[in-house]
Amino acid sequence: MSPPAGTTRLTRSQRAQAAAIAAAGYPTVALLGRSLRWTVRGYEHYEALERAGQPPIFAFWHGRILAATYFWRRRGIVVMTSANFDGEWIARIIERFGYGTARGSTSRDGRRALAQLRRDMQAGRPAAFTVDGPRGPARSVQPGAVWLARLTGQPILPFHIEASPCWTVRSWDRAQVPKPFARAAIVVGQPIPAPPASEERIETTRLELERALHGAARRALALMGRDA
């Protein structure tokens, strides 16, 4: 069987490894997610877009993938995953949570993946970006979500999640893994309108999104009783 368009051809061993990781990873994330105790702020922003028939472009930091995967499950969201081995097992896990995938990244096959995301959004499906991925710098917005907003005319919906207690991975994104039965706070920001086709306005929107995500992070930390 040929690999999906935009993916790196994996060996049979790599495909087997990805399947094994997904088989263990999905129930682990599902069990952990069910144990979390959520505090939610700003969810009405998402509900308003849903009522208006406007599929949003969810935007969040790479280090919050695990909790975000569980919280936003079963909503038909399409996400961009890397076209490599890591992207393969990640895609297999999130697809079990009801997500769609577009293979590529801002550094490889990005145009093809953006084209697929655009088609999916035109069909009414929301999209999602880890806006500082795939390699960072951490908490610095890359323009992919803004480009997609310009292409589709749909708004960007920023959000941030904090959990306590949690483990913090020693990685570039300082990925957060909530501990079982942790408290988790999610702050959903106000939608950011799609920019017009102007390089200056795209940069302005990118900076606006970055400020919104930092603001959401401060609010989420405050809900956890912690300082930014």
PDB file of C-alpha atoms in Angstrom:
ATOM      1  CA  MET A   1       0.000   0.000   0.000  1.00  0.00           C
ATOM      2  CA  SER A   2       1.343   3.440  -0.898  1.00  0.00           C
ATOM      3  CA  PRO A   3       1.641   5.997   1.898  1.00  0.00           C
ATOM      4  CA  PRO A   4      -0.783   8.939   1.964  1.00  0.00           C
ATOM      5  CA  ALA A   5       0.203  11.939  -0.126  1.00  0.00           C
ATOM      6  CA  GLY A   6       2.712  14.113   1.653  1.00  0.00           C
ATOM      7  CA  THR A   7       4.000  11.408   4.000  1.00  0.00           C
ATOM      8  CA  THR A   8       7.465   9.966   4.184  1.00  0.00           C
ATOM      9  CA  ARG A   9       7.613   6.339   3.064  1.00  0.00           C
ATOM     10  CA  LEU A  10       8.028   4.293   6.253  1.00  0.00           C
ATOM     11  CA  THR A  11       9.506   0.836   6.526  1.00  0.00           C
ATOM     12  CA  ARG A  12       7.365  -2.108   7.574  1.00  0.00           C
ATOM     13  CA  SER A  13       9.172  -2.073  10.936  1.00  0.00           C
ATOM     14  CA  GLN A  14       8.427   1.617  11.452  1.00  0.00           C
ATOM     15  CA  ARG A  15       4.752   1.115  10.646  1.00  0.00           C
ATOM     16  CA  ALA A  16       4.619  -1.751  13.144  1.00  0.00           C
ATOM     17  CA  GLN A  17       6.301   0.395  15.791  1.00  0.00           C
ATOM     18  CA  ALA A  18       3.875   3.280  15.135  1.00  0.00           C
ATOM     19  CA  ALA A  19       0.915   0.912  15.477  1.00  0.00           C
ATOM     20  CA  ALA A  20       2.280  -0.443  18.762  1.00  0.00           C
ATOM     21  CA  ILE A  21       2.838   3.047  20.176  1.00  0.00           C
ATOM     22  CA  ALA A  22      -0.691   4.077  19.186  1.00  0.00           C
ATOM     23  CA  ALA A  23      -2.201   0.905  20.654  1.00  0.00           C
ATOM     24  CA  ALA A  24      -0.632   1.751  24.024  1.00  0.00           C
ATOM     25  CA  GLY A  25      -0.906   5.514  23.762  1.00  0.00           C
ATOM     26  CA  TYR A  26      -4.618   5.862  23.042  1.00  0.00           C
ATOM     27  CA  PRO A  27      -5.964   4.100  26.153  1.00  0.00           C
ATOM     28  CA  THR A  28      -3.318   5.803  28.290  1.00  0.00           C
ATOM     29  CA  VAL A  29      -4.326   9.280  27.148  1.00  0.00           C
ATOM     30  CA  ALA A  30      -8.038   8.394  27.384  1.00  0.00           C
ATOM     31  CA  LEU A  31      -7.726   7.133  30.966  1.00  0.00           C
ATOM     32  CA  LEU A  32      -5.645  10.113  32.004  1.00  0.00           C
ATOM     33  CA  GLY A  33      -8.041  12.545  30.331  1.00  0.00           C
ATOM     34  CA  ARG A  34     -11.077  11.057  32.057  1.00  0.00           C
ATOM     35  CA  SER A  35      -9.410  11.591  35.429  1.00  0.00           C
ATOM     36  CA  LEU A  36      -8.823  15.347  34.984  1.00  0.00           C
ATOM     37  CA  ARG A  37     -10.974  17.896  36.827  1.00  0.00           C
ATOM     38  CA  TRP A  38     -11.590  20.813  34.474  1.00  0.00           C
ATOM     39  CA  THR A  39     -12.115  24.519  35.035  1.00  0.00           C
ATOM     40  CA  VAL A  40     -13.255  26.165  31.800  1.00  0.00           C
ATOM     41  CA  ARG A  41     -13.295  29.845  30.871  1.00  0.00           C
ATOM     42  CA  GLY A  42     -14.265  31.395  27.544  1.00  0.00           C
ATOM     43  CA  TYR A  43     -15.956  28.325  26.066  1.00  0.00           C
ATOM     44  CA  GLU A  44     -18.794  30.570  24.959  1.00  0.00           C
ATOM     45  CA  HIS A  45     -16.504  31.933  22.226  1.00  0.00           C
ATOM     46  CA  TYR A  46     -16.340  28.494  20.650  1.00  0.00           C
ATOM     47  CA  GLU A  47     -20.085  27.967  21.077  1.00  0.00           C
ATOM     48  CA  ALA A  48     -20.850  31.288  19.349  1.00  0.00           C
ATOM     49  CA  LEU A  49     -18.748  30.315  16.323  1.00  0.00           C
ATOM     50  CA  GLU A  50     -20.407  26.918  16.192  1.00  0.00           C
ATOM     51  CA  ARG A  51     -23.882  28.489  16.231  1.00  0.00           C
ATOM     52  CA  ALA A  52     -22.823  30.886  13.456  1.00  0.00           C
ATOM     53  CA  GLY A  53     -21.575  28.015  11.288  1.00  0.00           C
ATOM     54  CA  GLN A  54     -17.993  29.317  11.369  1.00  0.00           C
ATOM     55  CA  PRO A  55     -15.482  26.488  11.803  1.00  0.00           C
ATOM     56  CA  PRO A  56     -12.570  28.008  13.736  1.00  0.00           C
ATOM     57  CA  ILE A  57      -8.839  27.514  13.452  1.00  0.00           C
ATOM     58  CA  PHE A  58      -7.797  26.450  16.951  1.00  0.00           C
ATOM     59  CA  ALA A  59      -4.382  27.821  17.941  1.00  0.00           C
ATOM     60  CA  PHE A  60      -2.322  26.704  20.935  1.00  0.00           C
ATOM     61  CA  TRP A  61       1.234  26.004  22.086  1.00  0.00           C
ATOM     62  CA  HIS A  62       2.985  22.735  21.201  1.00  0.00           C
ATOM     63  CA  GLY A  63       3.646  21.922  24.851  1.00  0.00           C
ATOM     64  CA  ARG A  64      -0.052  21.414  25.580  1.00  0.00           C
ATOM     65  CA  ILE A  65      -0.860  18.765  22.962  1.00  0.00           C
ATOM     66  CA  LEU A  66      -1.766  15.952  25.361  1.00  0.00           C
ATOM     67  CA  ALA A  67      -4.459  17.739  27.377  1.00  0.00           C
ATOM     68  CA  ALA A  68      -5.772  19.546  24.291  1.00  0.00           C
ATOM     69  CA  THR A  69      -6.167  16.247  22.427  1.00  0.00           C
ATOM     70  CA  TYR A  70      -8.499  14.976  25.128  1.00  0.00           C
ATOM     71  CA  PHE A  71     -10.462  18.177  25.738  1.00  0.00           C
ATOM     72  CA  TRP A  72     -11.342  18.877  22.081  1.00  0.00           C
ATOM     73  CA  ARG A  73     -11.944  15.241  21.060  1.00  0.00           C
ATOM     74  CA  ARG A  74     -14.851  14.093  18.818  1.00  0.00           C
ATOM     75  CA  ARG A  75     -15.373  17.469  17.144  1.00  0.00           C
ATOM     76  CA  GLY A  76     -14.032  16.533  13.705  1.00  0.00           C
ATOM     77  CA  ILE A  77     -11.044  18.862  13.994  1.00  0.00           C
ATOM     78  CA  VAL A  78      -8.333  18.438  11.348  1.00  0.00           C
ATOM     79  CA  VAL A  79      -4.736  18.927  12.471  1.00  0.00           C
ATOM     80  CA  MET A  80      -1.390  19.086  10.686  1.00  0.00           C
ATOM     81  CA  THR A  81       0.975  16.267  11.657  1.00  0.00           C
ATOM     82  CA  SER A  82       4.565  15.838  10.533  1.00  0.00           C
ATOM     83  CA  ALA A  83       5.264  13.596   7.535  1.00  0.00           C
ATOM     84  CA  ASN A  84       7.661  11.291   9.387  1.00  0.00           C
ATOM     85  CA  PHE A  85       7.716   8.438  11.913  1.00  0.00           C
ATOM     86  CA  ASP A  86       6.705  10.625  14.860  1.00  0.00           C
ATOM     87  CA  GLY A  87       3.873  12.098  12.817  1.00  0.00           C
ATOM     88  CA  GLU A  88       2.685   8.584  11.977  1.00  0.00           C
ATOM     89  CA  TRP A  89       2.171   7.393  15.536  1.00  0.00           C
ATOM     90  CA  ILE A  90       0.783  10.755  16.642  1.00  0.00           C
ATOM     91  CA  ALA A  91      -1.732  10.644  13.765  1.00  0.00           C
ATOM     92  CA  ARG A  92      -2.777   7.114  14.703  1.00  0.00           C
ATOM     93  CA  ILE A  93      -3.483   8.186  18.281  1.00  0.00           C
ATOM     94  CA  ILE A  94      -5.382  11.386  17.554  1.00  0.00           C
ATOM     95  CA  GLU A  95      -7.459   9.788  14.815  1.00  0.00           C
ATOM     96  CA  ARG A  96      -8.840   7.450  17.497  1.00  0.00           C
ATOM     97  CA  PHE A  97     -10.005  10.573  19.327  1.00  0.00           C
ATOM     98  CA  GLY A  98     -11.974  11.690  16.277  1.00  0.00           C
ATOM     99  CA  TYR A  99      -9.453  14.026  14.627  1.00  0.00           C
ATOM    100  CA  GLY A 100      -8.566  14.231  10.969  1.00  0.00           C
ATOM    101  CA  THR A 101      -4.968  14.707   9.842  1.00  0.00           C
ATOM    102  CA  ALA A 102      -3.183  16.639   7.116  1.00  0.00           C
ATOM    103  CA  ARG A 103       0.383  15.419   6.661  1.00  0.00           C
ATOM    104  CA  GLY A 104       3.100  18.047   6.489  1.00  0.00           C
ATOM    105  CA  SER A 105       4.622  20.860   8.534  1.00  0.00           C
ATOM    106  CA  THR A 106       5.683  24.461   8.159  1.00  0.00           C
ATOM    107  CA  SER A 107       9.119  23.169   7.126  1.00  0.00           C
ATOM    108  CA  ARG A 108       8.087  20.293   4.826  1.00  0.00           C
ATOM    109  CA  ASP A 109       5.067  19.658   2.593  1.00  0.00           C
ATOM    110  CA  GLY A 110       3.432  22.704   4.162  1.00  0.00           C
ATOM    111  CA  ARG A 111       1.645  23.875   1.024  1.00  0.00           C
ATOM    112  CA  ARG A 112       0.100  20.473   0.416  1.00  0.00           C
ATOM    113  CA  ALA A 113      -1.082  20.209   4.019  1.00  0.00           C
ATOM    114  CA  LEU A 114      -2.497  23.756   3.980  1.00  0.00           C
ATOM    115  CA  ALA A 115      -4.374  22.941   0.777  1.00  0.00           C
ATOM    116  CA  GLN A 116      -5.948  19.910   2.441  1.00  0.00           C
ATOM    117  CA  LEU A 117      -6.846  21.931   5.537  1.00  0.00           C
ATOM    118  CA  ARG A 118      -8.442  24.554   3.305  1.00  0.00           C
ATOM    119  CA  ARG A 119     -10.577  21.889   1.583  1.00  0.00           C
ATOM    120  CA  ASP A 120     -11.598  20.403   4.927  1.00  0.00           C
ATOM    121  CA  MET A 121     -12.590  23.795   6.288  1.00  0.00           C
ATOM    122  CA  GLN A 122     -14.602  24.583   3.172  1.00  0.00           C
ATOM    123  CA  ALA A 123     -16.466  21.348   3.935  1.00  0.00           C
ATOM    124  CA  GLY A 124     -17.278  22.712   7.401  1.00  0.00           C
ATOM    125  CA  ARG A 125     -14.574  21.091   9.532  1.00  0.00           C
ATOM    126  CA  PRO A 126     -12.501  23.105  12.026  1.00  0.00           C
ATOM    127  CA  ALA A 127      -8.706  22.973  11.980  1.00  0.00           C
ATOM    128  CA  ALA A 128      -6.017  23.218  14.650  1.00  0.00           C
ATOM    129  CA  PHE A 129      -2.387  24.355  14.803  1.00  0.00           C
ATOM    130  CA  THR A 130       0.361  24.095  17.400  1.00  0.00           C
ATOM    131  CA  VAL A 131       1.503  27.529  16.370  1.00  0.00           C
ATOM    132  CA  ASP A 132       5.077  27.274  17.673  1.00  0.00           C
ATOM    133  CA  GLY A 133       5.667  23.826  16.142  1.00  0.00           C
ATOM    134  CA  PRO A 134       7.161  21.682  14.929  1.00  0.00           C
ATOM    135  CA  ARG A 135      10.542  22.844  16.237  1.00  0.00           C
ATOM    136  CA  GLY A 136      10.023  26.198  17.922  1.00  0.00           C
ATOM    137  CA  PRO A 137      11.143  28.596  19.127  1.00  0.00           C
ATOM    138  CA  ALA A 138       8.784  27.851  21.992  1.00  0.00           C
ATOM    139  CA  ARG A 139       5.840  30.198  22.431  1.00  0.00           C
ATOM    140  CA  SER A 140       6.614  32.189  19.311  1.00  0.00           C
ATOM    141  CA  VAL A 141       3.782  32.078  16.772  1.00  0.00           C
ATOM    142  CA  GLN A 142       4.631  30.778  13.313  1.00  0.00           C
ATOM    143  CA  PRO A 143       2.343  32.154  10.551  1.00  0.00           C
ATOM    144  CA  GLY A 144       0.670  28.909   9.391  1.00  0.00           C
ATOM    145  CA  ALA A 145      -2.611  29.454  11.254  1.00  0.00           C
ATOM    146  CA  VAL A 146      -2.776  33.047   9.988  1.00  0.00           C
ATOM    147  CA  TRP A 147      -2.176  31.926   6.401  1.00  0.00           C
ATOM    148  CA  LEU A 148      -5.004  29.409   6.706  1.00  0.00           C
ATOM    149  CA  ALA A 149      -7.298  32.078   8.132  1.00  0.00           C
ATOM    150  CA  ARG A 150      -6.527  34.317   5.155  1.00  0.00           C
ATOM    151  CA  LEU A 151      -7.193  31.456   2.711  1.00  0.00           C
ATOM    152  CA  THR A 152     -10.498  30.419   4.285  1.00  0.00           C
ATOM    153  CA  GLY A 153     -11.827  33.634   5.813  1.00  0.00           C
ATOM    154  CA  GLN A 154     -12.433  31.772   9.074  1.00  0.00           C
ATOM    155  CA  PRO A 155     -11.447  33.108  12.512  1.00  0.00           C
ATOM    156  CA  ILE A 156      -8.596  31.916  14.717  1.00  0.00           C
ATOM    157  CA  LEU A 157      -9.564  30.702  18.198  1.00  0.00           C
ATOM    158  CA  PRO A 158      -6.661  30.822  20.697  1.00  0.00           C
ATOM    159  CA  PHE A 159      -6.672  28.737  23.862  1.00  0.00           C
ATOM    160  CA  HIS A 160      -4.312  27.623  26.611  1.00  0.00           C
ATOM    161  CA  ILE A 161      -4.342  24.753  29.121  1.00  0.00           C
ATOM    162  CA  GLU A 162      -2.542  24.420  32.453  1.00  0.00           C
ATOM    163  CA  ALA A 163      -2.623  21.394  34.756  1.00  0.00           C
ATOM    164  CA  SER A 164      -1.546  20.848  38.347  1.00  0.00           C
ATOM    165  CA  PRO A 165       0.087  18.648  39.449  1.00  0.00           C
ATOM    166  CA  CYS A 166       1.927  17.678  36.285  1.00  0.00           C
ATOM    167  CA  TRP A 167       5.174  16.420  34.842  1.00  0.00           C
ATOM    168  CA  THR A 168       7.181  18.753  32.585  1.00  0.00           C
ATOM    169  CA  VAL A 169       9.203  17.114  29.827  1.00  0.00           C
ATOM    170  CA  ARG A 170      12.773  18.316  29.287  1.00  0.00           C
ATOM    171  CA  SER A 171      12.136  19.256  25.672  1.00  0.00           C
ATOM    172  CA  TRP A 172      12.228  22.438  23.614  1.00  0.00           C
ATOM    173  CA  ASP A 173       8.491  22.994  24.180  1.00  0.00           C
ATOM    174  CA  ARG A 174       8.523  22.082  27.901  1.00  0.00           C
ATOM    175  CA  ALA A 175       5.630  19.711  27.212  1.00  0.00           C
ATOM    176  CA  GLN A 176       3.219  19.321  30.100  1.00  0.00           C
ATOM    177  CA  VAL A 177       1.834  15.907  31.106  1.00  0.00           C
ATOM    178  CA  PRO A 178      -0.936  16.151  33.712  1.00  0.00           C
ATOM    179  CA  LYS A 179      -0.731  13.677  36.559  1.00  0.00           C
ATOM    180  CA  PRO A 180      -3.768  11.425  37.144  1.00  0.00           C
ATOM    181  CA  PHE A 181      -6.688  13.266  38.801  1.00  0.00           C
ATOM    182  CA  ALA A 182      -4.969  16.633  38.314  1.00  0.00           C
ATOM    183  CA  ARG A 183      -6.831  19.908  38.092  1.00  0.00           C
ATOM    184  CA  ALA A 184      -6.809  21.370  34.589  1.00  0.00           C
ATOM    185  CA  ALA A 185      -7.762  24.865  33.485  1.00  0.00           C
ATOM    186  CA  ILE A 186      -8.513  25.868  29.909  1.00  0.00           C
ATOM    187  CA  VAL A 187      -8.916  29.490  28.831  1.00  0.00           C
ATOM    188  CA  VAL A 188     -10.429  30.087  25.379  1.00  0.00           C
ATOM    189  CA  GLY A 189      -9.727  33.552  24.018  1.00  0.00           C
ATOM    190  CA  GLN A 190     -11.854  35.757  21.818  1.00  0.00           C
ATOM    191  CA  PRO A 191     -11.845  34.838  18.116  1.00  0.00           C
ATOM    192  CA  ILE A 192      -9.359  36.718  15.939  1.00  0.00           C
ATOM    193  CA  PRO A 193     -10.806  37.643  12.520  1.00  0.00           C
ATOM    194  CA  ALA A 194      -9.104  36.454   9.346  1.00  0.00           C
ATOM    195  CA  PRO A 195      -6.700  39.063   7.944  1.00  0.00           C
ATOM    196  CA  PRO A 196      -6.989  40.494   4.439  1.00  0.00           C
ATOM    197  CA  ALA A 197      -4.433  39.511   1.798  1.00  0.00           C
ATOM    198  CA  SER A 198      -1.769  41.945   2.965  1.00  0.00           C
ATOM    199  CA  GLU A 199       1.671  40.964   4.280  1.00  0.00           C
ATOM    200  CA  GLU A 200       1.513  43.788   6.811  1.00  0.00           C
ATOM    201  CA  ARG A 201      -1.891  42.682   8.128  1.00  0.00           C
ATOM    202  CA  ILE A 202      -0.747  39.042   8.274  1.00  0.00           C
ATOM    203  CA  GLU A 203       2.123  40.063  10.543  1.00  0.00           C
ATOM    204  CA  THR A 204      -0.207  42.222  12.629  1.00  0.00           C
ATOM    205  CA  THR A 205      -2.559  39.263  13.073  1.00  0.00           C
ATOM    206  CA  ARG A 206       0.338  36.955  13.934  1.00  0.00           C
ATOM    207  CA  LEU A 207       1.428  39.321  16.700  1.00  0.00           C
ATOM    208  CA  GLU A 208      -2.172  39.678  17.918  1.00  0.00           C
ATOM    209  CA  LEU A 209      -2.442  35.894  18.145  1.00  0.00           C
ATOM    210  CA  GLU A 210       0.831  35.687  20.060  1.00  0.00           C
ATOM    211  CA  ARG A 211      -0.380  38.271  22.573  1.00  0.00           C
ATOM    212  CA  ALA A 212      -3.708  36.460  22.944  1.00  0.00           C
ATOM    213  CA  LEU A 213      -1.990  33.144  23.689  1.00  0.00           C
ATOM    214  CA  HIS A 214       0.316  34.689  26.270  1.00  0.00           C
ATOM    215  CA  GLY A 215      -2.709  36.344  27.868  1.00  0.00           C
ATOM    216  CA  ALA A 216      -4.621  33.060  27.950  1.00  0.00           C
ATOM    217  CA  ALA A 217      -1.599  31.390  29.567  1.00  0.00           C
ATOM    218  CA  ARG A 218      -1.508  34.019  32.318  1.00  0.00           C
ATOM    219  CA  ARG A 219      -5.223  33.569  32.998  1.00  0.00           C
ATOM    220  CA  ALA A 220      -4.931  29.784  33.088  1.00  0.00           C
ATOM    221  CA  LEU A 221      -2.009  29.970  35.524  1.00  0.00           C
ATOM    222  CA  ALA A 222      -4.024  32.331  37.734  1.00  0.00           C
ATOM    223  CA  LEU A 223      -6.866  29.808  37.801  1.00  0.00           C
ATOM    224  CA  MET A 224      -4.306  27.277  39.057  1.00  0.00           C
ATOM    225  CA  GLY A 225      -3.189  29.723  41.732  1.00  0.00           C
ATOM    226  CA  ARG A 226       0.188  30.234  40.088  1.00  0.00           C
ATOM    227  CA  ASP A 227       2.054  33.219  38.660  1.00  0.00           C
ATOM    228  CA  ALA A 228       3.130  33.492  35.011  1.00  0.00           C
TER     229      ALA A 228
END
